Amino acid sequence: MKRKALYAGSFDPITNGHLNIIERAAKMYDSLTVAVVVNPNKNCFFTVDERVDIAKKATENISNVEVDSFSGLLANYVNENGFSVVVRGLRATTDFENEIQMAQMNASLYTNDTETIFLMTDPQYSYISSSMIKEVASLGGRIDGFIPDYANKKIHEKLKSGGKDNE
Ligand code: COA
């Protein structure tokens, strides 16, 4: 049986830290779906379509990765699409508290034997987040090296246009 893995997140936008997790997870499973989550609790900078577009561009050279989006419960999306694994990245011990709660709640909602697995974030990305990168860019700081070139270009285009067209 093919092993389908899921890596979900806001990806607002995808960073090199996320990409590092994606590249490593893609080697471990037959296929990896990167899913952009429509999260009503987060006021996102990019629209869902923009986040999907940026994630697609960033992963276009990894043959077993596809990009999708969903709204609602992650567990429902997992159950409906038959993922056997949900991949999460851990940056620091502070991520662990949140992650264990989510993993345990999700485990109670999965209808198949889906497992959550954690990959340790590469230390060079352990202190970055999408918000921090957007803040640095908005204040004129350099963000190359932390984010794919296309995402970098899109952030600067959007900042120039005043961050219009959000969801
Ligand atoms: N490298 C760089 N940054 C990383 C990273 C890595 N390896 N891993 C995480 N981050 C950053 C993210 O960019 C994000 O930054 P931001 O807050 O500035 O946007 C931050 O760390 C938190 O990431 P994460 O914990 O993955 O949050 P998220 O919002 O991206 O994803 C969901 C959380 C979408 C998976 C979760 O909210 C969810 O499952 N939602 C669906 C609804 C649901 O099922 N709820 C019940 C859950 S039990």
mmCIF file of N, CA, C and O and ligand atoms in Angstrom, residues 7-11 15 17-18 21 37 39 42 72-74 88 91 99 102 105-106 121 125 128-131, ligand 1:
data_model
loop_
_atom_site.group_PDB
_atom_site.id
_atom_site.type_symbol
_atom_site.label_atom_id
_atom_site.label_comp_id
_atom_site.label_asym_id
_atom_site.label_seq_id
_atom_site.Cartn_x
_atom_site.Cartn_y
_atom_site.Cartn_z
ATOM 1 N N TYR A 7 1.497 17.388 5.021
ATOM 2 C CA TYR A 7 2.144 18.457 5.802
ATOM 3 C C TYR A 7 1.261 19.686 5.630
ATOM 4 O O TYR A 7 1.191 20.264 4.553
ATOM 5 N N ALA A 8 0.546 20.050 6.688
ATOM 6 C CA ALA A 8 -0.418 21.156 6.607
ATOM 7 C C ALA A 8 0.075 22.354 7.402
ATOM 8 O O ALA A 8 0.818 22.208 8.370
ATOM 9 N N GLY A 9 -0.340 23.514 6.985
ATOM 10 C CA GLY A 9 0.026 24.727 7.725
ATOM 11 C C GLY A 9 -0.576 25.939 7.059
ATOM 12 O O GLY A 9 -1.196 25.840 5.994
ATOM 13 N N SER A 10 -0.379 27.085 7.678
ATOM 14 C CA SER A 10 -0.878 28.329 7.072
ATOM 15 C C SER A 10 -0.015 28.719 5.874
ATOM 16 O O SER A 10 -0.515 29.307 4.908
ATOM 17 N N PHE A 11 1.292 28.451 5.970
ATOM 18 C CA PHE A 11 2.232 28.760 4.886
ATOM 19 C C PHE A 11 1.998 30.170 4.331
ATOM 20 O O PHE A 11 1.724 30.347 3.140
ATOM 21 N N THR A 15 8.338 29.021 3.932
ATOM 22 C CA THR A 15 9.712 29.493 4.174
ATOM 23 C C THR A 15 10.699 28.363 3.852
ATOM 24 O O THR A 15 10.287 27.223 3.625
ATOM 25 N N GLY A 17 12.478 27.015 5.998
ATOM 26 C CA GLY A 17 12.324 26.071 7.117
ATOM 27 C C GLY A 17 11.263 25.029 6.774
ATOM 28 O O GLY A 17 11.455 23.832 6.989
ATOM 29 N N HIS A 18 10.134 25.483 6.239
ATOM 30 C CA HIS A 18 9.095 24.543 5.802
ATOM 31 C C HIS A 18 9.642 23.642 4.687
ATOM 32 O O HIS A 18 9.409 22.439 4.675
ATOM 33 N N ILE A 21 11.666 20.747 5.817
ATOM 34 C CA ILE A 21 10.828 19.646 6.321
ATOM 35 C C ILE A 21 10.228 18.888 5.135
ATOM 36 O O ILE A 21 10.188 17.648 5.107
ATOM 37 N N VAL A 37 -3.876 25.665 4.826
ATOM 38 C CA VAL A 37 -5.101 25.646 5.621
ATOM 39 C C VAL A 37 -5.749 27.022 5.629
ATOM 40 O O VAL A 37 -5.079 28.038 5.849
ATOM 41 N N ASN A 39 -7.423 29.292 7.628
ATOM 42 C CA ASN A 39 -7.533 29.380 9.086
ATOM 43 C C ASN A 39 -8.234 30.674 9.489
ATOM 44 O O ASN A 39 -7.644 31.751 9.432
ATOM 45 N N LYS A 42 -6.540 33.209 11.846
ATOM 46 C CA LYS A 42 -5.322 33.931 11.482
ATOM 47 C C LYS A 42 -5.643 34.957 10.412
ATOM 48 O O LYS A 42 -6.319 34.641 9.432
ATOM 49 N N GLY A 72 -11.613 23.930 7.495
ATOM 50 C CA GLY A 72 -12.236 23.045 8.477
ATOM 51 C C GLY A 72 -11.202 22.202 9.197
ATOM 52 O O GLY A 72 -10.016 22.546 9.233
ATOM 53 N N LEU A 73 -11.663 21.083 9.738
ATOM 54 C CA LEU A 73 -10.802 20.246 10.578
ATOM 55 C C LEU A 73 -9.756 19.494 9.771
ATOM 56 O O LEU A 73 -10.078 18.852 8.766
ATOM 57 N N LEU A 74 -8.543 19.530 10.265
ATOM 58 C CA LEU A 74 -7.464 18.762 9.640
ATOM 59 C C LEU A 74 -7.810 17.266 9.653
ATOM 60 O O LEU A 74 -7.601 16.559 8.664
ATOM 61 N N ARG A 88 4.810 16.956 11.097
ATOM 62 C CA ARG A 88 4.920 18.282 11.718
ATOM 63 C C ARG A 88 6.398 18.569 11.968
ATOM 64 O O ARG A 88 7.196 17.650 12.188
ATOM 65 N N ARG A 91 10.462 23.187 16.029
ATOM 66 C CA ARG A 91 11.585 24.135 16.004
ATOM 67 C C ARG A 91 12.270 24.229 17.353
ATOM 68 O O ARG A 91 13.463 24.357 17.457
ATOM 69 N N GLU A 99 2.081 21.226 19.984
ATOM 70 C CA GLU A 99 2.039 20.118 19.036
ATOM 71 C C GLU A 99 1.479 18.852 19.670
ATOM 72 O O GLU A 99 0.733 18.123 19.028
ATOM 73 N N MET A 102 -2.263 19.179 19.884
ATOM 74 C CA MET A 102 -2.919 19.014 18.576
ATOM 75 C C MET A 102 -2.876 17.561 18.123
ATOM 76 O O MET A 102 -3.861 17.014 17.632
ATOM 77 N N MET A 105 -5.354 15.456 20.147
ATOM 78 C CA MET A 105 -6.744 15.739 19.768
ATOM 79 C C MET A 105 -7.037 15.158 18.394
ATOM 80 O O MET A 105 -8.051 14.473 18.183
ATOM 81 N N ASN A 106 -6.113 15.384 17.451
ATOM 82 C CA ASN A 106 -6.311 14.838 16.104
ATOM 83 C C ASN A 106 -6.403 13.314 16.138
ATOM 84 O O ASN A 106 -7.233 12.729 15.439
ATOM 85 N N THR A 121 13.373 20.591 13.121
ATOM 86 C CA THR A 121 13.741 21.621 12.146
ATOM 87 C C THR A 121 15.255 21.792 12.112
ATOM 88 O O THR A 121 15.913 21.728 13.151
ATOM 89 N N TYR A 125 17.036 27.116 10.738
ATOM 90 C CA TYR A 125 15.698 27.696 10.574
ATOM 91 C C TYR A 125 14.895 27.650 11.872
ATOM 92 O O TYR A 125 13.699 27.894 11.869
ATOM 93 N N ILE A 128 13.007 30.990 12.864
ATOM 94 C CA ILE A 128 12.203 31.801 11.941
ATOM 95 C C ILE A 128 10.739 31.378 11.939
ATOM 96 O O ILE A 128 10.392 30.253 12.301
ATOM 97 N N SER A 129 9.910 32.307 11.543
ATOM 98 C CA SER A 129 8.492 32.023 11.331
ATOM 99 C C SER A 129 8.049 32.900 10.169
ATOM 100 O O SER A 129 8.725 33.890 9.837
ATOM 101 N N SER A 130 6.931 32.565 9.581
ATOM 102 C CA SER A 130 6.428 33.363 8.455
ATOM 103 C C SER A 130 6.187 34.805 8.902
ATOM 104 O O SER A 130 6.508 35.755 8.172
ATOM 105 N N SER A 131 5.638 34.985 10.108
ATOM 106 C CA SER A 131 5.351 36.359 10.592
ATOM 107 C C SER A 131 6.619 37.176 10.745
ATOM 108 O O SER A 131 6.662 38.367 10.387
HETATM 109 N N1 COA B 1 10.333 26.521 9.580
HETATM 110 C C1 COA B 1 9.963 27.805 9.641
HETATM 111 N N2 COA B 1 8.830 28.236 10.221
HETATM 112 C C2 COA B 1 8.042 27.296 10.745
HETATM 113 C C3 COA B 1 8.356 25.936 10.731
HETATM 114 C C4 COA B 1 9.559 25.555 10.113
HETATM 115 N N3 COA B 1 9.943 24.281 10.032
HETATM 116 N N4 COA B 1 7.380 25.266 11.349
HETATM 117 C C5 COA B 1 6.480 26.172 11.733
HETATM 118 N N5 COA B 1 6.882 27.401 11.370
HETATM 119 C C6 COA B 1 6.192 28.664 11.636
HETATM 120 C C7 COA B 1 5.035 28.888 10.712
HETATM 121 O O1 COA B 1 5.405 29.638 9.584
HETATM 122 C C8 COA B 1 4.073 29.658 11.574
HETATM 123 O O2 COA B 1 4.440 31.018 11.543
HETATM 124 P P1 COA B 1 3.343 32.168 11.744
HETATM 125 O O3 COA B 1 2.612 31.862 13.022
HETATM 126 O O4 COA B 1 4.188 33.364 11.827
HETATM 127 O O5 COA B 1 2.457 32.112 10.537
HETATM 128 C C9 COA B 1 4.364 29.183 12.992
HETATM 129 O O6 COA B 1 5.632 28.589 12.925
HETATM 130 C C10 COA B 1 3.382 28.177 13.497
HETATM 131 O O7 COA B 1 3.342 27.109 12.564
HETATM 132 P P2 COA B 1 2.282 25.970 12.723
HETATM 133 O O8 COA B 1 2.231 25.481 14.128
HETATM 134 O O9 COA B 1 2.519 24.970 11.637
HETATM 135 O O10 COA B 1 0.941 26.758 12.534
HETATM 136 P P3 COA B 1 0.170 26.941 11.261
HETATM 137 O O11 COA B 1 -0.803 28.030 11.483
HETATM 138 O O12 COA B 1 1.060 27.071 10.094
HETATM 139 O O13 COA B 1 -0.599 25.521 11.142
HETATM 140 C C11 COA B 1 -2.488 24.099 11.588
HETATM 141 C C12 COA B 1 -1.440 25.038 12.182
HETATM 142 C C13 COA B 1 -3.078 24.688 10.329
HETATM 143 C C14 COA B 1 -1.853 22.779 11.230
HETATM 144 C C15 COA B 1 -3.604 23.886 12.643
HETATM 145 O O14 COA B 1 -4.062 25.157 13.046
HETATM 146 C C16 COA B 1 -4.763 23.088 12.069
HETATM 147 O O15 COA B 1 -4.705 21.878 12.021
HETATM 148 N N6 COA B 1 -5.841 23.798 11.656
HETATM 149 C C17 COA B 1 -7.031 23.162 11.088
HETATM 150 C C18 COA B 1 -8.194 23.226 12.088
HETATM 151 C C19 COA B 1 -8.122 22.093 13.071
HETATM 152 O O16 COA B 1 -8.129 20.925 12.725
HETATM 153 N N7 COA B 1 -8.097 22.445 14.372
HETATM 154 C C20 COA B 1 -7.997 21.484 15.444
HETATM 155 C C21 COA B 1 -6.575 21.120 15.700
HETATM 156 S S1 COA B 1 -6.452 19.931 16.993
#
